[in-house]
Amino acid sequence: MHIIKTCTVFTIVLLSISANAQFKQIAESPVFKEPEDGYCKLIQMKNGNAAYLRITIKDGIDVKIYDESHKLKAEQHVNPKYGKLKVGSITAVLPIGDNVDLFISETDDKARLLYRLVFDGNTGALKEETTIAKNTDKLSLAISYANALGGVPSPDFNILKDPNSENYVLAMMNFPEKDEDRRLTIVFYDSNNKEINNIVYSPNEKGDFYYAGMTFTENKKLSIVGYLNGQLVVASFEADSKNPKIDNIDFTKDLNLSSSLVKYNSVTKKLILLGTVEIDHKHNTYSTFIAFIDPLQHSVIKEDDQYPSKVNDKSTELFGKKNGFTGMPQNFYINNDGSFSIVYEEVTNIWSSGSSGGGYNTAVLGNIAVVTYDKDGKEVNQYFVPKNQKLTNMVIPSFYLSNREGTGQKLYEGNQYKSFAYLSGTNRNYILFNDVDENGESVKKGKLTTIIGVGDCDAYYFNASGTDIMPERQYVFGQPEKRDHNLALFSISDYNKETNTYATLRLAKGKDKGVSIVWLQPQ
């Protein structure tokens, strides 16, 4: 077992395309004004259209619809009935049939509300606006803080779309003062946003249920992994049944999961549970754990502690013995053949307090590691990509890359251009982020420039499918002209695996100032 110590620090404060390009540009929209606040998301729809949404808390929503030939088809500005939100965040943005469904959670002193807005995927017009959920339980201060500063959705509202249909579920976990009053509500919706089942699961007689993650399996079934009286269980919910099936999993390992993620591998027919396990609360130490669960046999087929040891060796080789890799998993991705990749990143949240009693949070996003496995969980490769980025007034939660899937990216002081994206492509996998030119060579000498402002950055990609543990980087948009820079807003991007098309927002820092939507084809 390799233990990671997470860092919380307290301080007192008085276009030419290169010959070996692996991203082929197939279209680009006209330049428009850069969005600088609110939230953004790009969606590629099954009908071939693409939707761009910019959502603000106080000034309405901008919608652009592009057709199959990537031409602007419709443009709308919408002012929802809810008006100005006190504290709002994006729970989900999903393509449902020929529409785009936007789910916005609002938090105030009395309750948390979940709004559903349905936009026409051809005209951008608002077709429906409905309040679909309400929770009056009081959130903890830590959750409320992350909700406000980090743009993190309210944890009691979870939206998940079925990858094999146009159905989706809303899972609501309440947060009562007494653990015995916990309950889980699952609501199934069809492609027309009609409620088809509403299930309330309250384990009062059997004990307390603690949620670890959920995923669709097959035949529109939903599996939720959690702990019931300290026992690992899988709860199965179906759209046509009011009675969930609760199965104990034959697993005796004593775990204290601090954060976790569950996905279904359709090739092996197994659930994959990835989590961080608290080892020592006093010293803030954790390890990474993975388990393969057979939901039919009610057993864990394989479990293991995970750590990218080869990446750690490379990190100490470059940056010194005291600078080993300390990243934690942020997401994992399952490929068409059942193989999968775990993506790690070093994340440090730093709270700085001022002499007047106030303070602010800074997040530092450090080096990346990727570990690839075959379908049976045997390690294949490890990759190490160094970087260092500083985000102001932000809190980065565990598994934030997973949380970002299907939601909107908060736009604030340029933070949206930091972080990174992982693309699980048809033929290869890629890491993408914005960086300065000098880091390409200086990192080989164990030095990195920390990215605070992004004015001198360009968009780069790294091939995480080869044999090099530290892959070379390439320009996404080709090497820019002198004094020009091309960034990408990778955090709002959308990849259509069927058409092998990656849509992102390009920010040009040069003669053509502004942003444009670019459609790329990974090679």
Short mmCIF file of C-alpha atoms in Angstrom, two decimals:
data_model
loop_
_atom_site.label_atom_id
_atom_site.label_comp_id
_atom_site.label_asym_id
_atom_site.label_seq_id
_atom_site.Cartn_x
_atom_site.Cartn_y
_atom_site.Cartn_z
CA MET A 1 0.00 0.00 0.00
CA HIS A 2 1.28 3.43 -0.88
CA ILE A 3 -0.04 6.25 1.25
CA ILE A 4 -0.57 9.77 -0.07
CA LYS A 5 -0.64 12.75 2.23
CA THR A 6 -2.97 15.40 0.91
CA CYS A 7 -1.98 19.02 1.35
CA THR A 8 -4.00 21.79 2.93
CA VAL A 9 -1.82 24.84 3.54
CA PHE A 10 -2.67 27.74 5.85
CA THR A 11 -0.89 31.08 5.52
CA ILE A 12 -1.30 34.47 7.12
CA VAL A 13 -1.54 37.30 4.63
CA LEU A 14 -0.92 41.29 6.05
CA LEU A 15 -1.64 29.02 -37.21
CA SER A 16 0.30 26.73 -39.27
CA ILE A 17 -0.46 23.04 -38.72
CA SER A 18 2.55 20.91 -37.83
CA ALA A 19 3.42 17.94 -40.00
CA ASN A 20 2.80 15.42 -37.22
CA ALA A 21 -0.43 16.98 -35.95
CA GLN A 22 -2.81 14.39 -34.51
CA PHE A 23 -5.82 16.71 -34.27
CA LYS A 24 -7.25 17.50 -37.69
CA GLN A 25 -9.40 20.63 -37.77
CA ILE A 26 -12.60 20.00 -39.72
CA ALA A 27 -14.54 23.22 -39.05
CA GLU A 28 -14.50 26.50 -37.12
CA SER A 29 -17.29 28.92 -36.33
CA PRO A 30 -17.04 32.69 -36.79
CA VAL A 31 -15.40 34.50 -33.88
CA PHE A 32 -17.70 35.81 -31.13
CA LYS A 33 -17.23 37.59 -27.81
CA GLU A 34 -15.39 35.62 -25.14
CA PRO A 35 -17.62 34.51 -22.23
CA GLU A 36 -15.97 35.62 -19.01
CA ASP A 37 -18.49 34.83 -16.27
CA GLY A 38 -21.33 32.44 -15.58
CA TYR A 39 -21.08 28.85 -16.83
CA CYS A 40 -20.48 27.31 -20.28
CA LYS A 41 -21.00 23.96 -21.98
CA LEU A 42 -20.73 22.49 -25.49
CA ILE A 43 -22.99 19.59 -26.48
CA GLN A 44 -22.79 17.44 -29.65
CA MET A 45 -26.20 15.93 -30.33
CA LYS A 46 -27.24 12.69 -32.03
CA ASN A 47 -29.00 14.60 -34.83
CA GLY A 48 -25.64 16.11 -35.84
CA ASN A 49 -26.30 19.53 -34.33
CA ALA A 50 -24.12 21.15 -31.70
CA ALA A 51 -25.35 23.38 -28.89
CA TYR A 52 -23.35 26.06 -27.07
CA LEU A 53 -24.81 27.32 -23.79
CA ARG A 54 -23.63 30.18 -21.63
CA ILE A 55 -25.57 30.31 -18.39
CA THR A 56 -25.43 33.29 -16.04
CA ILE A 57 -26.89 33.55 -12.56
CA LYS A 58 -28.46 36.97 -13.07
CA ASP A 59 -28.54 37.83 -16.79
CA GLY A 60 -30.17 34.86 -18.46
CA ILE A 61 -28.91 32.19 -20.86
CA ASP A 62 -27.36 32.45 -24.33
CA VAL A 63 -27.91 29.52 -26.69
CA LYS A 64 -26.29 28.90 -30.09
CA ILE A 65 -27.25 25.95 -32.30
CA TYR A 66 -24.96 24.74 -35.11
CA ASP A 67 -26.13 22.32 -37.81
CA GLU A 68 -24.44 19.18 -39.17
CA SER A 69 -22.22 21.28 -41.45
CA HIS A 70 -21.14 23.32 -38.38
CA LYS A 71 -22.94 26.48 -39.54
CA LEU A 72 -24.84 28.70 -37.10
CA LYS A 73 -28.47 27.62 -37.33
CA ALA A 74 -30.15 29.51 -34.48
CA GLU A 75 -29.32 31.89 -31.66
CA GLN A 76 -31.42 32.74 -28.60
CA HIS A 77 -31.21 34.74 -25.39
CA VAL A 78 -33.51 33.38 -22.69
CA ASN A 79 -34.56 34.92 -19.38
CA PRO A 80 -35.87 32.07 -17.19
CA LYS A 81 -38.80 32.56 -14.83
CA TYR A 82 -36.61 31.92 -11.78
CA GLY A 83 -34.99 35.33 -12.35
CA LYS A 84 -31.81 36.07 -10.42
CA LEU A 85 -30.37 33.24 -8.37
CA LYS A 86 -28.87 33.80 -4.92
CA VAL A 87 -26.44 30.88 -5.14
CA GLY A 88 -26.82 28.81 -8.30
CA SER A 89 -24.81 26.03 -9.91
CA ILE A 90 -25.14 23.69 -12.86
CA THR A 91 -26.11 20.14 -11.91
CA ALA A 92 -26.22 18.77 -15.48
CA VAL A 93 -26.39 19.72 -19.16
CA LEU A 94 -27.51 16.74 -21.23
CA PRO A 95 -28.64 15.98 -24.78
CA ILE A 96 -32.01 14.24 -24.37
CA GLY A 97 -33.53 13.23 -27.70
CA ASP A 98 -33.53 16.29 -29.95
CA ASN A 99 -33.43 18.65 -26.98
CA VAL A 100 -30.87 19.96 -24.52
CA ASP A 101 -31.87 19.62 -20.87
CA LEU A 102 -30.29 22.04 -18.41
CA PHE A 103 -30.54 21.35 -14.67
CA ILE A 104 -29.80 24.25 -12.32
CA SER A 105 -29.69 23.96 -8.55
CA GLU A 106 -30.34 27.00 -6.37
CA THR A 107 -29.38 27.22 -2.71
CA ASP A 108 -30.73 29.71 -0.19
CA ASP A 109 -31.21 29.79 3.58
CA LYS A 110 -34.37 27.69 3.51
CA ALA A 111 -34.08 25.10 0.73
CA ARG A 112 -32.30 23.83 -2.35
CA LEU A 113 -34.31 23.75 -5.55
CA LEU A 114 -33.63 21.94 -8.80
CA TYR A 115 -34.88 23.55 -12.01
CA ARG A 116 -35.11 21.76 -15.36
CA LEU A 117 -35.00 23.87 -18.52
CA VAL A 118 -35.60 22.14 -21.86
CA PHE A 119 -34.22 23.81 -25.00
CA ASP A 120 -35.16 22.87 -28.55
CA GLY A 121 -32.08 21.34 -30.18
CA ASN A 122 -32.93 22.88 -33.56
CA THR A 123 -34.06 26.40 -32.65
CA GLY A 124 -32.55 26.98 -29.21
CA ALA A 125 -35.95 28.10 -27.92
CA LEU A 126 -36.92 27.37 -24.31
CA LYS A 127 -39.67 24.74 -24.44
CA GLU A 128 -40.17 24.05 -20.75
CA GLU A 129 -39.11 25.34 -17.34
CA THR A 130 -40.03 23.25 -14.29
CA THR A 131 -39.01 22.95 -10.65
CA ILE A 132 -38.57 19.19 -10.29
CA ALA A 133 -37.09 18.81 -6.79
CA LYS A 134 -36.78 20.52 -3.43
CA ASN A 135 -34.73 19.69 -0.34
CA THR A 136 -35.03 21.56 2.95
CA ASP A 137 -32.30 19.74 4.88
CA LYS A 138 -29.48 21.98 6.06
CA LEU A 139 -26.12 21.51 4.33
CA SER A 140 -22.83 21.52 6.20
CA LEU A 141 -20.64 24.63 6.05
CA ALA A 142 -17.98 22.77 4.01
CA ILE A 143 -20.48 21.65 1.37
CA SER A 144 -22.04 25.11 1.17
CA TYR A 145 -18.57 26.65 0.75
CA ALA A 146 -17.66 24.32 -2.12
CA ASN A 147 -21.06 24.96 -3.68
CA ALA A 148 -20.47 28.72 -3.66
CA LEU A 149 -16.75 29.01 -4.48
CA GLY A 150 -16.07 25.89 -6.47
CA GLY A 151 -19.22 25.91 -8.56
CA VAL A 152 -19.82 22.41 -7.21
CA PRO A 153 -23.43 21.24 -7.67
CA SER A 154 -25.52 20.61 -4.59
CA PRO A 155 -24.60 17.05 -3.48
CA ASP A 156 -28.20 16.00 -2.88
CA PHE A 157 -29.10 16.31 -6.58
CA ASN A 158 -27.41 13.84 -8.93
CA ILE A 159 -28.44 13.50 -12.57
CA LEU A 160 -27.24 10.53 -14.63
CA LYS A 161 -28.14 9.68 -18.22
CA ASP A 162 -28.45 6.10 -19.43
CA PRO A 163 -25.73 5.70 -22.13
CA ASN A 164 -27.87 3.09 -23.91
CA SER A 165 -31.08 5.13 -24.14
CA GLU A 166 -32.42 8.67 -23.80
CA ASN A 167 -33.67 7.98 -20.27
CA TYR A 168 -32.12 9.53 -17.18
CA VAL A 169 -32.46 9.46 -13.41
CA LEU A 170 -32.48 12.01 -10.62
CA ALA A 171 -31.01 10.65 -7.41
CA MET A 172 -31.71 12.71 -4.29
CA MET A 173 -29.91 12.07 -1.02
CA ASN A 174 -31.19 14.03 1.93
CA PHE A 175 -28.89 15.30 4.70
CA PRO A 176 -30.91 15.17 7.96
CA GLU A 177 -29.56 15.94 11.40
CA LYS A 178 -30.10 12.30 12.41
CA ASP A 179 -28.42 9.53 10.39
CA GLU A 180 -31.38 7.23 10.92
CA ASP A 181 -33.55 9.66 8.94
CA ARG A 182 -31.42 9.33 5.80
CA ARG A 183 -33.29 8.36 2.66
CA LEU A 184 -32.55 8.00 -1.01
CA THR A 185 -35.05 8.99 -3.69
CA ILE A 186 -34.65 7.75 -7.28
CA VAL A 187 -36.77 9.28 -10.05
CA PHE A 188 -36.71 7.77 -13.56
CA TYR A 189 -37.50 9.99 -16.58
CA ASP A 190 -38.02 9.04 -20.22
CA SER A 191 -36.79 10.87 -23.35
CA ASN A 192 -39.80 13.21 -23.17
CA ASN A 193 -38.89 14.26 -19.61
CA LYS A 194 -41.91 12.41 -18.25
CA GLU A 195 -41.56 10.84 -14.83
CA ILE A 196 -41.96 7.07 -15.17
CA ASN A 197 -41.05 5.94 -11.66
CA ASN A 198 -40.39 7.46 -8.26
CA ILE A 199 -38.77 5.25 -5.63
CA VAL A 200 -38.07 6.24 -2.03
CA TYR A 201 -35.61 3.98 -0.24
CA SER A 202 -35.42 4.46 3.53
CA PRO A 203 -33.26 1.89 5.35
CA ASN A 204 -34.61 2.77 8.80
CA GLU A 205 -35.19 -0.83 9.84
CA LYS A 206 -31.94 -2.18 8.45
CA GLY A 207 -29.52 0.62 9.28
CA ASP A 208 -27.88 3.67 7.76
CA PHE A 209 -27.13 3.82 4.03
CA TYR A 210 -24.09 5.73 2.79
CA TYR A 211 -23.83 6.46 -0.92
CA ALA A 212 -20.59 5.58 -2.78
CA GLY A 213 -21.61 5.98 -6.44
CA MET A 214 -24.14 5.01 -9.10
CA THR A 215 -24.12 3.79 -12.68
CA PHE A 216 -26.49 2.43 -15.30
CA THR A 217 -25.82 -1.21 -16.17
CA GLU A 218 -28.05 -2.82 -18.81
CA ASN A 219 -31.75 -2.84 -19.72
CA LYS A 220 -32.22 0.60 -18.12
CA LYS A 221 -31.21 -0.71 -14.69
CA LEU A 222 -29.47 1.52 -12.17
CA SER A 223 -26.94 0.20 -9.66
CA ILE A 224 -26.01 2.19 -6.58
CA VAL A 225 -23.04 1.05 -4.51
CA GLY A 226 -22.98 2.01 -0.85
CA TYR A 227 -22.61 0.89 2.73
CA LEU A 228 -25.50 -0.40 4.80
CA ASN A 229 -24.58 -0.88 8.47
CA GLY A 230 -20.93 -1.03 7.45
CA GLN A 231 -21.58 -3.75 4.84
CA LEU A 232 -20.79 -3.12 1.17
CA VAL A 233 -24.03 -3.46 -0.84
CA VAL A 234 -25.34 -2.96 -4.36
CA ALA A 235 -28.84 -1.52 -4.62
CA SER A 236 -30.56 -2.21 -7.95
CA PHE A 237 -33.34 0.06 -9.19
CA GLU A 238 -35.55 -0.48 -12.23
CA ALA A 239 -37.84 1.90 -14.11
CA ASP A 240 -40.84 -0.43 -13.77
CA SER A 241 -40.49 -1.51 -10.14
CA LYS A 242 -41.07 0.27 -6.83
CA ASN A 243 -38.96 -2.20 -4.87
CA PRO A 244 -35.18 -1.91 -5.08
CA LYS A 245 -33.16 -5.06 -4.68
CA ILE A 246 -30.42 -4.81 -2.05
CA ASP A 247 -27.59 -7.35 -2.27
CA ASN A 248 -24.82 -7.71 0.28
CA ILE A 249 -21.40 -8.04 -1.35
CA ASP A 250 -19.10 -10.70 0.04
CA PHE A 251 -16.31 -8.36 1.01
CA THR A 252 -14.62 -8.24 4.39
CA LYS A 253 -11.98 -5.56 3.87
CA ASP A 254 -12.47 -2.72 6.34
CA LEU A 255 -12.74 0.47 4.32
CA ASN A 256 -13.33 4.08 5.24
CA LEU A 257 -14.05 5.61 1.84
CA SER A 258 -13.64 9.36 1.85
CA SER A 259 -14.60 9.72 -1.83
CA SER A 260 -15.50 7.25 -4.54
CA LEU A 261 -16.71 6.66 -8.09
CA VAL A 262 -18.56 3.73 -9.66
CA LYS A 263 -18.82 2.77 -13.36
CA TYR A 264 -20.06 -0.26 -15.27
CA ASN A 265 -17.80 -2.17 -17.66
CA SER A 266 -20.15 -3.50 -20.35
CA VAL A 267 -17.46 -5.87 -21.68
CA THR A 268 -16.76 -7.70 -18.42
CA LYS A 269 -20.28 -7.12 -16.97
CA LYS A 270 -18.64 -5.93 -13.74
CA LEU A 271 -18.90 -2.79 -11.65
CA ILE A 272 -15.67 -0.91 -10.98
CA LEU A 273 -15.45 0.91 -7.64
CA LEU A 274 -12.59 3.41 -7.36
CA GLY A 275 -12.12 5.27 -4.11
CA THR A 276 -9.79 7.10 -1.80
CA VAL A 277 -9.41 5.49 1.59
CA GLU A 278 -8.58 7.43 4.73
CA ILE A 279 -5.59 5.91 6.50
CA ASP A 280 -4.86 8.48 9.20
CA HIS A 281 -7.34 11.29 9.86
CA LYS A 282 -4.94 13.22 12.11
CA HIS A 283 -2.19 13.32 9.48
CA ASN A 284 -4.58 13.60 6.52
CA THR A 285 -3.22 10.51 4.74
CA TYR A 286 -5.02 8.47 2.09
CA SER A 287 -4.50 5.60 -0.31
CA THR A 288 -6.28 4.68 -3.56
CA PHE A 289 -8.39 1.55 -3.75
CA ILE A 290 -10.10 -0.27 -6.64
CA ALA A 291 -12.56 -3.17 -6.58
CA PHE A 292 -14.24 -5.19 -9.34
CA ILE A 293 -17.74 -6.20 -8.28
CA ASP A 294 -19.84 -8.94 -9.81
CA PRO A 295 -23.42 -7.73 -9.22
CA LEU A 296 -24.89 -11.14 -10.07
CA GLN A 297 -22.63 -13.27 -7.89
CA HIS A 298 -22.69 -10.65 -5.09
CA SER A 299 -18.94 -10.74 -4.71
CA VAL A 300 -15.75 -8.75 -5.24
CA ILE A 301 -13.79 -10.51 -7.99
CA LYS A 302 -10.61 -8.56 -7.42
CA GLU A 303 -9.48 -5.72 -5.20
CA ASP A 304 -6.19 -3.91 -4.85
CA ASP A 305 -4.49 -0.77 -3.64
CA GLN A 306 -3.37 1.39 -6.54
CA TYR A 307 -0.42 3.74 -6.91
CA PRO A 308 1.52 4.93 -10.01
CA SER A 309 4.94 3.85 -8.74
CA LYS A 310 6.73 4.36 -12.08
CA VAL A 311 5.37 7.90 -12.24
CA ASN A 312 6.63 8.48 -8.71
CA ASP A 313 10.11 7.32 -9.78
CA LYS A 314 10.05 9.69 -12.76
CA SER A 315 8.92 12.58 -10.59
CA THR A 316 11.75 12.11 -8.10
CA GLU A 317 14.21 11.73 -10.98
CA LEU A 318 13.13 15.12 -12.40
CA PHE A 319 12.29 17.14 -9.29
CA GLY A 320 14.28 15.49 -6.49
CA LYS A 321 13.73 12.80 -3.87
CA LYS A 322 11.42 14.99 -1.78
CA ASN A 323 9.10 15.60 -4.72
CA GLY A 324 7.50 12.27 -5.42
CA PHE A 325 4.08 12.06 -7.05
CA THR A 326 1.28 12.85 -4.58
CA GLY A 327 -1.74 12.86 -6.89
CA MET A 328 -5.12 11.34 -6.19
CA PRO A 329 -7.53 9.87 -8.77
CA GLN A 330 -9.87 12.37 -10.41
CA ASN A 331 -11.68 10.06 -12.85
CA PHE A 332 -11.37 6.82 -14.79
CA TYR A 333 -12.37 5.98 -18.35
CA ILE A 334 -13.49 2.66 -19.83
CA ASN A 335 -12.60 1.92 -23.46
CA ASN A 336 -14.65 -0.01 -26.03
CA ASP A 337 -12.61 -3.18 -25.48
CA GLY A 338 -13.12 -3.10 -21.70
CA SER A 339 -9.66 -1.76 -20.89
CA PHE A 340 -9.59 1.36 -18.75
CA SER A 341 -7.44 4.24 -17.53
CA ILE A 342 -7.23 5.89 -14.10
CA VAL A 343 -6.31 9.58 -14.26
CA TYR A 344 -4.57 11.18 -11.26
CA GLU A 345 -3.72 14.80 -10.47
CA GLU A 346 -1.95 16.57 -7.63
CA VAL A 347 -4.45 18.99 -6.02
CA THR A 348 -3.72 21.34 -3.13
CA ASN A 349 -6.35 23.66 -1.63
CA ILE A 350 -4.72 26.55 0.24
CA TRP A 351 -6.67 28.75 2.63
CA SER A 352 -5.15 32.18 3.29
CA SER A 353 -6.53 34.32 6.11
CA GLY A 354 -6.16 38.07 6.36
CA SER A 355 -5.57 40.33 9.32
CA SER A 356 -9.15 41.67 9.11
CA GLY A 357 -10.60 38.22 9.67
CA GLY A 358 -11.49 37.36 6.08
CA GLY A 359 -9.68 35.05 3.74
CA TYR A 360 -9.63 33.34 0.39
CA ASN A 361 -8.88 29.97 -1.13
CA THR A 362 -6.29 29.16 -3.78
CA ALA A 363 -6.15 25.83 -5.58
CA VAL A 364 -2.90 24.51 -7.04
CA LEU A 365 -3.26 21.86 -9.73
CA GLY A 366 -0.05 19.94 -10.19
CA ASN A 367 1.32 16.95 -12.07
CA ILE A 368 -0.80 14.38 -13.92
CA ALA A 369 -0.48 10.61 -14.00
CA VAL A 370 -2.38 8.10 -16.12
CA VAL A 371 -2.33 4.35 -15.46
CA THR A 372 -3.84 2.07 -18.09
CA TYR A 373 -5.17 -1.45 -17.48
CA ASP A 374 -6.53 -4.29 -19.57
CA LYS A 375 -10.11 -5.42 -19.05
CA ASP A 376 -9.07 -7.80 -16.27
CA GLY A 377 -7.34 -5.07 -14.27
CA LYS A 378 -3.75 -5.93 -15.21
CA GLU A 379 -1.57 -2.82 -15.49
CA VAL A 380 -0.36 -2.01 -19.02
CA ASN A 381 1.28 1.44 -18.96
CA GLN A 382 1.92 4.52 -16.87
CA TYR A 383 2.26 8.12 -18.10
CA PHE A 384 3.58 11.22 -16.38
CA VAL A 385 2.78 14.78 -17.51
CA PRO A 386 4.17 17.56 -15.28
CA LYS A 387 2.38 20.88 -14.93
CA ASN A 388 1.63 23.52 -12.32
CA GLN A 389 -1.41 25.82 -12.34
CA LYS A 390 -2.78 28.21 -9.74
CA LEU A 391 -6.51 29.03 -9.51
CA THR A 392 -7.78 31.94 -7.45
CA ASN A 393 -10.79 31.81 -5.10
CA MET A 394 -11.50 28.19 -5.96
CA VAL A 395 -12.07 24.98 -4.02
CA ILE A 396 -11.30 21.77 -5.93
CA PRO A 397 -13.20 18.74 -4.57
CA SER A 398 -12.27 15.06 -4.88
CA PHE A 399 -13.00 13.46 -8.26
CA TYR A 400 -13.66 16.90 -9.75
CA LEU A 401 -12.99 15.67 -13.32
CA SER A 402 -15.74 13.11 -12.89
CA ASN A 403 -18.04 15.74 -11.37
CA ARG A 404 -17.40 17.99 -14.38
CA GLU A 405 -18.75 15.41 -16.85
CA GLY A 406 -22.14 16.47 -18.14
CA THR A 407 -22.12 19.76 -16.24
CA GLY A 408 -21.18 23.36 -17.01
CA GLN A 409 -17.79 24.94 -16.37
CA LYS A 410 -17.74 27.93 -14.04
CA LEU A 411 -16.07 30.98 -15.65
CA TYR A 412 -14.11 33.05 -13.16
CA GLU A 413 -10.93 35.13 -13.50
CA GLY A 414 -9.52 32.87 -16.22
CA ASN A 415 -9.56 29.78 -13.99
CA GLN A 416 -11.57 27.99 -16.67
CA TYR A 417 -8.50 27.86 -18.94
CA LYS A 418 -6.51 25.93 -16.34
CA SER A 419 -6.94 22.34 -15.20
CA PHE A 420 -6.82 19.74 -18.02
CA ALA A 421 -8.96 17.37 -20.07
CA TYR A 422 -8.53 13.66 -20.75
CA LEU A 423 -9.81 12.41 -24.08
CA SER A 424 -10.57 8.70 -24.31
CA GLY A 425 -10.54 8.51 -28.10
CA THR A 426 -11.45 5.92 -30.69
CA ASN A 427 -7.84 5.03 -31.45
CA ARG A 428 -5.73 6.86 -28.86
CA ASN A 429 -6.03 8.65 -25.55
CA TYR A 430 -4.89 12.22 -24.98
CA ILE A 431 -4.17 14.71 -22.20
CA LEU A 432 -4.89 18.34 -23.14
CA PHE A 433 -4.18 21.62 -21.34
CA ASN A 434 -2.89 25.16 -21.84
CA ASP A 435 0.73 25.94 -21.01
CA VAL A 436 3.57 28.34 -21.78
CA ASP A 437 6.17 27.58 -24.41
CA GLU A 438 9.15 27.55 -22.04
CA ASN A 439 7.81 24.60 -20.01
CA GLY A 440 8.33 22.29 -22.97
CA GLU A 441 12.11 22.27 -22.42
CA SER A 442 12.48 23.47 -18.83
CA VAL A 443 10.51 20.52 -17.44
CA LYS A 444 13.21 18.19 -18.76
CA LYS A 445 15.58 19.98 -16.39
CA GLY A 446 13.25 19.68 -13.44
CA LYS A 447 11.85 23.22 -13.62
CA LEU A 448 8.31 24.43 -14.24
CA THR A 449 6.74 27.86 -14.62
CA THR A 450 3.55 28.08 -12.58
CA ILE A 451 0.58 29.20 -14.67
CA ILE A 452 -1.25 32.06 -12.95
CA GLY A 453 -2.26 34.23 -15.92
CA VAL A 454 -2.96 32.53 -19.24
CA GLY A 455 -2.12 35.35 -21.65
CA ASP A 456 1.08 33.66 -22.88
CA CYS A 457 -0.34 30.13 -23.03
CA ASP A 458 -1.16 27.87 -25.96
CA ALA A 459 -3.18 24.64 -26.18
CA TYR A 460 -1.14 21.41 -26.15
CA TYR A 461 -1.90 17.70 -26.27
CA PHE A 462 0.03 14.65 -25.07
CA ASN A 463 -0.45 11.18 -26.51
CA ALA A 464 -1.21 8.86 -23.58
CA SER A 465 -1.21 5.70 -25.69
CA GLY A 466 2.43 5.17 -26.62
CA THR A 467 5.36 3.62 -24.80
CA ASP A 468 7.03 6.77 -23.41
CA ILE A 469 6.27 7.33 -19.74
CA MET A 470 6.65 11.07 -20.32
CA PRO A 471 5.12 11.80 -23.75
CA GLU A 472 6.17 14.81 -25.80
CA ARG A 473 3.64 17.60 -26.28
CA GLN A 474 2.30 19.04 -29.53
CA TYR A 475 0.24 22.11 -30.41
CA VAL A 476 -3.49 21.43 -30.73
CA PHE A 477 -4.05 24.27 -33.23
CA GLY A 478 -0.60 24.31 -34.79
CA GLN A 479 2.28 26.59 -33.88
CA PRO A 480 0.99 30.19 -33.66
CA GLU A 481 2.46 33.25 -35.27
CA LYS A 482 4.89 35.31 -33.21
CA ARG A 483 3.11 37.15 -30.35
CA ASP A 484 -0.10 35.23 -31.09
CA HIS A 485 -1.48 32.57 -28.77
CA ASN A 486 -4.25 29.98 -29.09
CA LEU A 487 -5.86 28.65 -25.94
CA ALA A 488 -8.69 26.17 -25.62
CA LEU A 489 -11.48 26.01 -23.07
CA PHE A 490 -11.03 22.27 -22.70
CA SER A 491 -13.27 22.04 -19.64
CA ILE A 492 -16.45 22.70 -21.69
CA SER A 493 -15.49 20.42 -24.58
CA ASP A 494 -17.53 17.48 -25.85
CA TYR A 495 -16.36 14.35 -27.65
CA ASN A 496 -18.61 12.29 -29.93
CA LYS A 497 -17.04 8.83 -30.04
CA GLU A 498 -19.29 7.62 -32.87
CA THR A 499 -18.11 10.37 -35.26
CA ASN A 500 -14.69 10.78 -33.60
CA THR A 501 -15.31 14.52 -33.32
CA TYR A 502 -13.99 16.72 -30.52
CA ALA A 503 -15.65 20.14 -30.13
CA THR A 504 -13.97 22.82 -28.05
CA LEU A 505 -13.79 26.58 -27.65
CA ARG A 506 -10.71 28.31 -29.04
CA LEU A 507 -9.52 31.65 -27.65
CA ALA A 508 -7.26 33.59 -29.99
CA LYS A 509 -4.81 36.02 -28.39
CA GLY A 510 -3.65 38.03 -31.38
CA LYS A 511 -5.10 39.87 -34.33
CA ASP A 512 -8.39 37.88 -34.25
CA LYS A 513 -9.41 38.42 -30.64
CA GLY A 514 -12.42 36.48 -29.41
CA VAL A 515 -13.54 32.87 -29.26
CA SER A 516 -14.73 30.37 -31.82
CA ILE A 517 -16.03 26.82 -31.69
CA VAL A 518 -13.63 24.39 -33.33
CA TRP A 519 -14.44 20.84 -34.41
CA LEU A 520 -11.40 18.55 -34.38
CA GLN A 521 -10.83 14.94 -35.37
CA PRO A 522 -8.26 13.04 -33.27
CA GLN A 523 -6.12 10.73 -35.40
#
